[in-house]
């Protein structure tokens, strides 16, 4: 059976993490893996999560199976958080969905439903996009194609090129969008651009597929979803994949959901039945714990307020580190303007340095980032900013340490 099974290379991000862990230097800096870290370099359990978990432990009376769609209350509260409780799509009863194992599960079930609905649909993804979009969505059998997105010169979205490319996407194809905190570039659409894109969607007839994994990490829980809320109020159909991993800090608990906006309630029911059939074929039912924690927080005014408070602290720390890095890199010998780090959103930015500089940072200075030059800004702390800035200045100057 297994004699001819090839040994596959490790996942590039997880491979980098193993190299980081194996590096004996005590002053090494990890800017690779995409999890939030506090000032001490830890990924903490949020206060509200800890409280919701202890309540759950005391009140839970059974571990029997949940339904395929997960906990209906979780789905309801997630939708209220994502779209706002008064959203017209919710009022019209046109949204249905299922709780999933994280945002990855959401993305895969979304793709499975699209393939069931229209096997020939192509999924257009931004260039670049999160590397895992390819296997998660492509693994369902759908074909992926790229549209231009990031402009390495302006370090922002090349919106004109994006709009020109998407104007030619045929009705029936799908366009994957990042809700906020674009991974890996940190370059987001503003609300005016979301409006223009919505108008284009309506005129061309492609179906938006929105991946939102960072609500609350850019400008605020409400602000970060203003674009997708606008779009979902206007378009007839849409798929929304959401992750609770980052904004609740519950990565390993695997909580998320995928929600489908359909033309009417009857179509929405049909789509839901297909999402449930797809989930049944893959994993049957989602894990309960993480979703119960999220639901417990969103459904309790005091816990919710505390979660929002701590999420605000997380956001402020990320933005403070963006400011600090941009400031400390000013005046570098290469003359590169790193002001874009200040403008970008969420945990990630592309530094845009050369592959040789990435290697030198890793080998000589113990600074780890992806080969694409994506850095996790949350890996920066007040303690490591000085050695980090010194290392970056050295490689930008081309000088030896
Ligand atoms: C853009 C994007 N989408 C979705 C996810 C899914 O995350 P998870 O499956 O851990 O909830 C991530 C996680 O890194 C992400 O960056």
Short mmCIF file of C-alpha atoms and ligand atoms in Angstrom, two decimals:
data_model
loop_
_atom_site.label_atom_id
_atom_site.label_comp_id
_atom_site.label_asym_id
_atom_site.label_seq_id
_atom_site.Cartn_x
_atom_site.Cartn_y
_atom_site.Cartn_z
CA UNK A 1 0.00 0.00 0.00
CA UNK A 2 2.50 2.62 1.12
CA UNK A 3 5.60 1.47 -0.79
CA UNK A 4 5.36 4.19 -3.42
CA UNK A 5 3.99 6.99 -1.28
CA UNK A 6 6.32 9.95 -1.73
CA UNK A 7 7.63 11.92 1.22
CA UNK A 8 6.16 15.40 0.83
CA UNK A 9 8.05 18.57 1.79
CA UNK A 10 6.86 20.22 5.00
CA UNK A 11 4.36 23.08 4.82
CA UNK A 12 6.56 26.18 4.29
CA UNK A 13 5.15 28.06 7.31
CA UNK A 14 5.28 25.07 9.65
CA UNK A 15 8.72 24.15 8.25
CA UNK A 16 9.96 27.63 9.16
CA UNK A 17 8.51 27.20 12.65
CA UNK A 18 10.47 23.93 13.11
CA UNK A 19 13.68 25.67 12.04
CA UNK A 20 12.96 28.51 14.45
CA UNK A 21 12.36 26.07 17.30
CA UNK A 22 15.58 24.20 16.50
CA UNK A 23 17.63 27.43 16.48
CA UNK A 24 19.61 27.50 19.79
CA UNK A 25 20.07 31.31 19.81
CA UNK A 26 18.21 32.86 22.74
CA UNK A 27 17.76 36.23 21.01
CA UNK A 28 16.05 34.75 17.90
CA UNK A 29 12.91 36.53 16.65
CA UNK A 30 9.90 34.75 15.11
CA UNK A 31 7.99 36.88 12.62
CA UNK A 32 6.84 33.83 10.67
CA UNK A 33 3.89 32.01 12.10
CA UNK A 34 0.54 33.81 11.99
CA UNK A 35 -0.61 33.89 15.59
CA UNK A 36 -0.98 36.88 17.89
CA UNK A 37 1.73 37.32 20.51
CA UNK A 38 1.73 39.69 23.47
CA UNK A 39 4.65 41.82 24.68
CA UNK A 40 6.22 38.74 26.28
CA UNK A 41 5.95 36.77 23.05
CA UNK A 42 3.13 34.61 24.42
CA UNK A 43 -0.19 33.78 22.76
CA UNK A 44 -2.46 34.29 25.77
CA UNK A 45 -5.88 32.86 26.55
CA UNK A 46 -8.20 35.88 26.55
CA UNK A 47 -9.86 36.73 29.89
CA UNK A 48 -13.40 36.33 28.56
CA UNK A 49 -12.48 32.98 26.99
CA UNK A 50 -11.12 31.70 30.30
CA UNK A 51 -14.28 32.83 32.11
CA UNK A 52 -16.62 31.36 29.48
CA UNK A 53 -14.69 28.09 29.64
CA UNK A 54 -14.97 27.80 33.42
CA UNK A 55 -18.71 28.54 33.24
CA UNK A 56 -19.05 25.87 30.57
CA UNK A 57 -17.26 23.34 32.72
CA UNK A 58 -19.68 23.96 35.58
CA UNK A 59 -22.88 23.99 33.54
CA UNK A 60 -22.30 21.46 30.77
CA UNK A 61 -24.44 18.37 31.30
CA UNK A 62 -23.75 16.28 28.21
CA UNK A 63 -21.22 15.53 25.51
CA UNK A 64 -23.70 13.93 23.15
CA UNK A 65 -23.51 14.69 19.43
CA UNK A 66 -24.47 18.13 18.20
CA UNK A 67 -26.28 18.61 14.90
CA UNK A 68 -24.36 18.76 11.62
CA UNK A 69 -24.88 22.53 11.49
CA UNK A 70 -23.45 22.89 15.00
CA UNK A 71 -25.09 25.04 17.66
CA UNK A 72 -27.91 27.18 16.20
CA UNK A 73 -27.33 29.83 18.86
CA UNK A 74 -23.65 30.09 17.90
CA UNK A 75 -24.59 30.55 14.24
CA UNK A 76 -27.15 33.20 15.13
CA UNK A 77 -24.72 35.14 17.33
CA UNK A 78 -21.91 34.86 14.79
CA UNK A 79 -24.15 36.28 12.08
CA UNK A 80 -25.20 39.12 14.36
CA UNK A 81 -21.52 39.88 15.00
CA UNK A 82 -20.52 39.61 11.35
CA UNK A 83 -23.43 41.40 9.71
CA UNK A 84 -24.97 43.36 12.59
CA UNK A 85 -28.31 42.18 14.04
CA UNK A 86 -30.36 44.53 11.83
CA UNK A 87 -28.77 43.56 8.52
CA UNK A 88 -31.32 43.37 5.68
CA UNK A 89 -30.11 39.94 4.56
CA UNK A 90 -30.86 38.58 8.05
CA UNK A 91 -34.17 40.42 8.26
CA UNK A 92 -35.22 38.86 4.95
CA UNK A 93 -34.27 35.38 6.17
CA UNK A 94 -31.93 34.83 3.22
CA UNK A 95 -28.87 33.67 5.19
CA UNK A 96 -28.20 30.11 6.37
CA UNK A 97 -25.04 28.41 7.48
CA UNK A 98 -23.16 25.91 9.57
CA UNK A 99 -20.63 26.01 12.38
CA UNK A 100 -17.33 24.62 11.13
CA UNK A 101 -13.93 23.45 12.38
CA UNK A 102 -12.27 26.88 12.16
CA UNK A 103 -12.08 29.19 9.17
CA UNK A 104 -10.37 26.41 7.21
CA UNK A 105 -13.41 24.18 7.64
CA UNK A 106 -15.61 27.11 6.63
CA UNK A 107 -13.58 27.74 3.47
CA UNK A 108 -13.71 24.06 2.50
CA UNK A 109 -17.45 23.65 3.09
CA UNK A 110 -18.05 26.88 1.15
CA UNK A 111 -16.04 25.45 -1.76
CA UNK A 112 -17.85 22.10 -1.58
CA UNK A 113 -21.22 23.84 -1.81
CA UNK A 114 -20.07 25.99 -4.74
CA UNK A 115 -18.83 22.86 -6.52
CA UNK A 116 -22.16 21.12 -5.91
CA UNK A 117 -24.01 24.17 -7.24
CA UNK A 118 -21.78 24.84 -10.23
CA UNK A 119 -18.88 22.44 -10.81
CA UNK A 120 -17.48 24.54 -13.67
CA UNK A 121 -17.27 27.73 -11.58
CA UNK A 122 -13.76 29.14 -11.34
CA UNK A 123 -12.68 30.82 -8.12
CA UNK A 124 -10.71 34.03 -8.63
CA UNK A 125 -8.22 34.73 -5.85
CA UNK A 126 -6.11 37.81 -5.20
CA UNK A 127 -2.46 37.80 -6.26
CA UNK A 128 -1.11 37.05 -3.76
CA UNK A 129 -3.49 35.34 -1.36
CA UNK A 130 -3.14 33.19 1.74
CA UNK A 131 -1.25 30.10 0.55
CA UNK A 132 -3.76 27.76 2.19
CA UNK A 133 -6.61 29.06 0.02
CA UNK A 134 -5.27 26.93 -2.85
CA UNK A 135 -5.47 23.50 -1.19
CA UNK A 136 -8.59 24.35 0.83
CA UNK A 137 -10.63 25.56 -2.11
CA UNK A 138 -8.83 23.76 -4.94
CA UNK A 139 -9.07 20.50 -2.98
CA UNK A 140 -12.82 20.51 -3.56
CA UNK A 141 -12.15 20.20 -7.29
CA UNK A 142 -12.78 23.84 -8.21
CA UNK A 143 -10.36 25.61 -10.52
CA UNK A 144 -8.55 28.67 -9.12
CA UNK A 145 -7.37 31.67 -11.11
CA UNK A 146 -5.69 34.87 -9.95
CA UNK A 147 -6.66 38.52 -10.24
CA UNK A 148 -4.16 41.36 -9.69
CA UNK A 149 -4.31 42.82 -6.20
CA UNK A 150 -1.10 43.94 -4.51
CA UNK A 151 1.10 46.62 -6.04
CA UNK A 152 4.70 46.17 -4.80
CA UNK A 153 5.53 49.75 -5.82
CA UNK A 154 2.80 51.60 -3.91
CA UNK A 155 2.60 48.77 -1.31
CA UNK A 156 -1.17 49.09 -1.53
CA UNK A 157 -4.01 47.59 -3.55
CA UNK A 158 -3.74 48.06 -7.32
CA UNK A 159 -7.44 48.79 -7.42
CA UNK A 160 -7.58 49.81 -11.08
CA UNK A 161 -5.91 46.59 -12.21
CA UNK A 162 -8.15 44.59 -9.87
CA UNK A 163 -11.33 46.20 -11.18
CA UNK A 164 -10.27 45.80 -14.84
CA UNK A 165 -9.58 42.10 -14.33
CA UNK A 166 -12.78 41.48 -12.37
CA UNK A 167 -14.87 43.31 -14.98
CA UNK A 168 -14.15 40.32 -17.24
CA UNK A 169 -15.13 37.63 -14.75
CA UNK A 170 -18.20 35.90 -16.14
CA UNK A 171 -21.46 35.50 -14.22
CA UNK A 172 -21.37 32.18 -12.41
CA UNK A 173 -17.69 32.47 -11.43
CA UNK A 174 -16.68 33.24 -7.87
CA UNK A 175 -14.39 35.99 -6.56
CA UNK A 176 -12.66 35.39 -3.24
CA UNK A 177 -12.22 38.54 -1.15
CA UNK A 178 -10.54 39.08 2.22
CA UNK A 179 -12.95 40.74 4.67
CA UNK A 180 -10.12 42.75 6.28
CA UNK A 181 -6.43 42.41 7.25
CA UNK A 182 -5.47 40.89 3.90
CA UNK A 183 -3.20 37.90 4.40
CA UNK A 184 -0.31 38.10 3.43
CA UNK A 185 -0.03 41.77 2.37
CA UNK A 186 -1.92 43.81 5.00
CA UNK A 187 -3.27 45.94 2.10
CA UNK A 188 -7.04 46.33 2.47
CA UNK A 189 -9.83 47.79 0.38
CA UNK A 190 -11.40 50.92 1.83
CA UNK A 191 -15.17 51.36 2.09
CA UNK A 192 -15.38 53.38 -1.13
CA UNK A 193 -13.60 50.54 -2.94
CA UNK A 194 -15.97 47.96 -1.43
CA UNK A 195 -18.83 50.07 -2.80
CA UNK A 196 -17.30 50.16 -6.28
CA UNK A 197 -16.65 46.44 -6.15
CA UNK A 198 -20.23 45.81 -5.08
CA UNK A 199 -21.48 47.77 -8.07
CA UNK A 200 -19.21 45.71 -10.32
CA UNK A 201 -20.52 42.47 -8.78
CA UNK A 202 -24.07 43.58 -9.54
CA UNK A 203 -23.25 44.47 -13.13
CA UNK A 204 -21.16 41.38 -13.98
CA UNK A 205 -22.98 38.76 -11.90
CA UNK A 206 -20.05 36.96 -10.29
CA UNK A 207 -20.58 35.59 -6.79
CA UNK A 208 -18.46 37.06 -3.98
CA UNK A 209 -16.90 34.60 -1.55
CA UNK A 210 -15.66 36.55 1.48
CA UNK A 211 -13.10 35.13 3.90
CA UNK A 212 -13.11 36.98 7.20
CA UNK A 213 -10.57 35.74 9.72
CA UNK A 214 -9.50 38.97 11.45
CA UNK A 215 -12.62 40.92 12.42
CA UNK A 216 -11.56 43.37 15.12
CA UNK A 217 -7.81 43.31 14.42
CA UNK A 218 -7.66 46.27 12.03
CA UNK A 219 -9.78 49.26 13.13
CA UNK A 220 -12.58 47.75 15.23
CA UNK A 221 -15.17 44.96 15.31
CA UNK A 222 -17.76 47.08 13.50
CA UNK A 223 -15.38 49.05 11.25
CA UNK A 224 -13.60 45.95 9.90
CA UNK A 225 -16.76 44.45 8.42
CA UNK A 226 -18.33 47.65 7.04
CA UNK A 227 -17.27 46.68 3.51
CA UNK A 228 -18.64 43.16 3.57
CA UNK A 229 -21.83 44.32 5.28
CA UNK A 230 -22.36 46.81 2.47
CA UNK A 231 -21.74 44.19 -0.18
CA UNK A 232 -23.97 41.59 1.45
CA UNK A 233 -26.82 44.09 1.71
CA UNK A 234 -26.72 44.63 -2.05
CA UNK A 235 -25.84 41.38 -3.78
CA UNK A 236 -28.29 38.53 -4.44
CA UNK A 237 -25.88 35.75 -3.49
CA UNK A 238 -22.70 35.47 -1.45
CA UNK A 239 -20.64 33.03 0.61
CA UNK A 240 -19.09 34.21 3.90
CA UNK A 241 -16.44 32.09 5.65
CA UNK A 242 -15.58 33.23 9.18
CA UNK A 243 -12.92 32.19 11.68
CA UNK A 244 -12.92 32.73 15.46
CA UNK A 245 -9.28 31.66 15.80
CA UNK A 246 -7.66 35.10 15.86
CA UNK A 247 -10.23 37.48 17.33
CA UNK A 248 -11.06 35.10 20.20
CA UNK A 249 -7.53 33.65 20.36
CA UNK A 250 -8.89 30.08 20.29
CA UNK A 251 -6.77 28.72 17.43
CA UNK A 252 -6.63 25.11 18.58
CA UNK A 253 -10.32 24.89 19.43
CA UNK A 254 -11.29 25.09 15.73
CA UNK A 255 -14.32 27.37 15.70
CA UNK A 256 -15.77 29.14 12.69
CA UNK A 257 -18.76 29.16 10.42
CA UNK A 258 -19.76 29.41 6.79
CA UNK A 259 -22.84 31.39 5.86
CA UNK A 260 -24.64 31.52 2.53
CA UNK A 261 -26.72 34.42 1.27
CA UNK A 262 -29.31 33.22 -1.27
CA UNK A 263 -31.97 34.92 -3.37
CA UNK A 264 -34.82 33.87 -1.09
CA UNK A 265 -35.57 31.67 1.92
CA UNK A 266 -36.42 28.66 -0.20
CA UNK A 267 -33.02 28.83 -2.03
CA UNK A 268 -31.29 29.45 1.32
CA UNK A 269 -32.80 26.24 2.72
CA UNK A 270 -31.64 24.29 -0.32
CA UNK A 271 -28.10 25.65 0.03
CA UNK A 272 -28.04 24.83 3.75
CA UNK A 273 -29.04 21.23 3.03
CA UNK A 274 -26.04 20.96 0.70
CA UNK A 275 -23.67 22.50 3.25
CA UNK A 276 -24.88 19.94 5.78
CA UNK A 277 -24.49 17.09 3.29
CA UNK A 278 -20.93 18.27 2.51
CA UNK A 279 -20.03 18.46 6.20
CA UNK A 280 -21.52 15.00 6.78
CA UNK A 281 -19.27 13.58 4.06
CA UNK A 282 -16.11 15.08 5.51
CA UNK A 283 -16.31 15.27 9.32
CA UNK A 284 -19.99 14.85 10.25
CA UNK A 285 -20.14 17.45 13.00
CA UNK A 286 -17.99 20.35 14.09
CA UNK A 287 -16.18 20.35 17.46
CA UNK A 288 -18.38 21.96 20.12
CA UNK A 289 -16.07 23.54 22.69
CA UNK A 290 -14.69 26.60 20.89
CA UNK A 291 -18.06 27.54 19.45
CA UNK A 292 -19.70 27.18 22.88
CA UNK A 293 -17.09 29.57 24.30
CA UNK A 294 -17.70 32.12 21.54
CA UNK A 295 -21.44 31.81 21.92
CA UNK A 296 -21.11 32.21 25.69
CA UNK A 297 -19.12 35.42 25.24
CA UNK A 298 -21.33 36.94 22.55
CA UNK A 299 -24.48 36.10 24.53
CA UNK A 300 -23.38 37.68 27.82
CA UNK A 301 -23.16 41.46 28.03
CA UNK A 302 -20.35 41.56 30.61
CA UNK A 303 -18.21 38.89 28.92
CA UNK A 304 -18.74 40.50 25.55
CA UNK A 305 -17.67 43.90 26.88
CA UNK A 306 -14.53 42.38 28.40
CA UNK A 307 -13.72 40.54 25.16
CA UNK A 308 -14.14 43.76 23.16
CA UNK A 309 -11.88 45.54 25.64
CA UNK A 310 -9.12 42.94 25.35
CA UNK A 311 -9.46 42.72 21.57
CA UNK A 312 -9.02 46.50 21.53
CA UNK A 313 -5.79 46.04 23.50
CA UNK A 314 -4.59 43.43 20.98
CA UNK A 315 -5.37 45.78 18.10
CA UNK A 316 -3.64 48.69 19.83
CA UNK A 317 -0.52 46.60 20.42
CA UNK A 318 -0.33 45.53 16.78
CA UNK A 319 -0.79 49.11 15.60
CA UNK A 320 1.80 50.38 18.09
CA UNK A 321 4.34 47.85 16.77
CA UNK A 322 3.54 48.94 13.20
CA UNK A 323 4.25 52.53 14.20
CA UNK A 324 7.45 51.58 16.02
CA UNK A 325 8.84 49.48 13.16
CA UNK A 326 8.11 52.16 10.56
CA UNK A 327 9.74 54.79 12.78
CA UNK A 328 12.81 52.69 13.56
CA UNK A 329 13.40 51.86 9.89
CA UNK A 330 13.37 55.49 8.79
CA UNK A 331 16.69 56.66 7.43
CA UNK A 332 17.82 53.17 6.37
CA UNK A 333 20.78 53.00 4.01
CA UNK A 334 18.71 51.52 1.17
CA UNK A 335 16.47 54.60 1.21
CA UNK A 336 13.36 52.40 1.43
CA UNK A 337 10.25 54.14 2.76
CA UNK A 338 8.68 51.73 5.26
CA UNK A 339 5.78 54.11 5.98
CA UNK A 340 3.49 51.51 4.40
CA UNK A 341 3.88 49.35 7.53
CA UNK A 342 1.99 52.08 9.37
CA UNK A 343 -0.84 52.17 6.84
CA UNK A 344 -1.40 48.43 6.49
CA UNK A 345 -3.88 46.46 8.56
CA UNK A 346 -3.81 43.44 10.82
CA UNK A 347 -0.92 41.17 11.67
CA UNK A 348 0.81 40.94 8.31
CA UNK A 349 2.93 43.06 5.98
CA UNK A 350 5.23 42.27 3.11
CA UNK A 351 8.60 43.86 3.86
CA UNK A 352 9.55 43.69 0.18
CA UNK A 353 13.23 42.97 0.81
CA UNK A 354 15.26 40.55 -1.33
CA UNK A 355 15.43 36.75 -0.86
CA UNK A 356 19.13 37.11 -0.01
CA UNK A 357 18.26 39.62 2.74
CA UNK A 358 15.60 37.22 4.14
CA UNK A 359 18.20 34.45 4.29
CA UNK A 360 20.80 36.70 5.86
CA UNK A 361 18.34 37.89 8.51
CA UNK A 362 17.62 34.27 9.41
CA UNK A 363 21.14 32.90 9.30
CA UNK A 364 23.11 35.78 10.71
CA UNK A 365 20.62 37.50 13.00
CA UNK A 366 18.10 34.76 13.92
CA UNK A 367 15.20 36.79 12.49
CA UNK A 368 12.67 34.44 10.87
CA UNK A 369 10.14 35.53 8.24
CA UNK A 370 8.52 33.82 5.26
CA UNK A 371 10.45 33.76 1.97
CA UNK A 372 7.69 35.97 0.54
CA UNK A 373 8.95 38.57 3.11
CA UNK A 374 5.64 38.39 4.98
CA UNK A 375 6.16 39.38 8.60
CA UNK A 376 3.83 38.91 11.54
CA UNK A 377 3.90 42.33 13.16
CA UNK A 378 2.63 40.76 16.41
CA UNK A 379 6.01 39.01 16.69
CA UNK A 380 7.57 42.43 17.41
CA UNK A 381 7.87 43.47 21.06
CA UNK A 382 9.32 46.48 22.88
CA UNK A 383 12.14 44.11 23.89
CA UNK A 384 13.09 42.83 20.44
CA UNK A 385 12.45 45.96 18.37
CA UNK A 386 15.99 47.32 18.82
CA UNK A 387 17.86 44.15 17.75
CA UNK A 388 15.28 43.65 14.98
CA UNK A 389 15.70 47.18 13.67
CA UNK A 390 19.50 46.85 13.90
CA UNK A 391 19.39 43.59 11.89
CA UNK A 392 17.15 45.15 9.26
CA UNK A 393 19.35 48.25 9.00
CA UNK A 394 22.39 45.98 8.59
CA UNK A 395 20.91 43.89 5.77
CA UNK A 396 19.43 46.95 4.07
CA UNK A 397 22.88 48.55 4.13
CA UNK A 398 24.40 45.33 2.83
CA UNK A 399 26.94 45.44 5.63
CA UNK A 400 28.21 42.53 7.72
CA UNK A 401 27.24 42.19 11.37
C1 LIG B 1 -6.97 34.57 5.47
C2 LIG B 1 -7.29 33.45 6.41
N1 LIG B 1 -8.43 32.81 6.27
C3 LIG B 1 -8.78 31.81 7.09
C4 LIG B 1 -7.94 31.39 8.10
C5 LIG B 1 -8.43 30.23 8.91
O1 LIG B 1 -8.03 30.06 10.15
P1 LIG B 1 -8.50 28.88 11.10
O2 LIG B 1 -8.83 27.68 10.30
O3 LIG B 1 -7.34 28.67 11.99
O4 LIG B 1 -9.71 29.39 11.82
C6 LIG B 1 -6.71 32.04 8.28
C7 LIG B 1 -5.76 31.61 9.30
O5 LIG B 1 -4.60 31.89 9.29
C8 LIG B 1 -6.38 33.10 7.40
O6 LIG B 1 -5.24 33.77 7.53
#
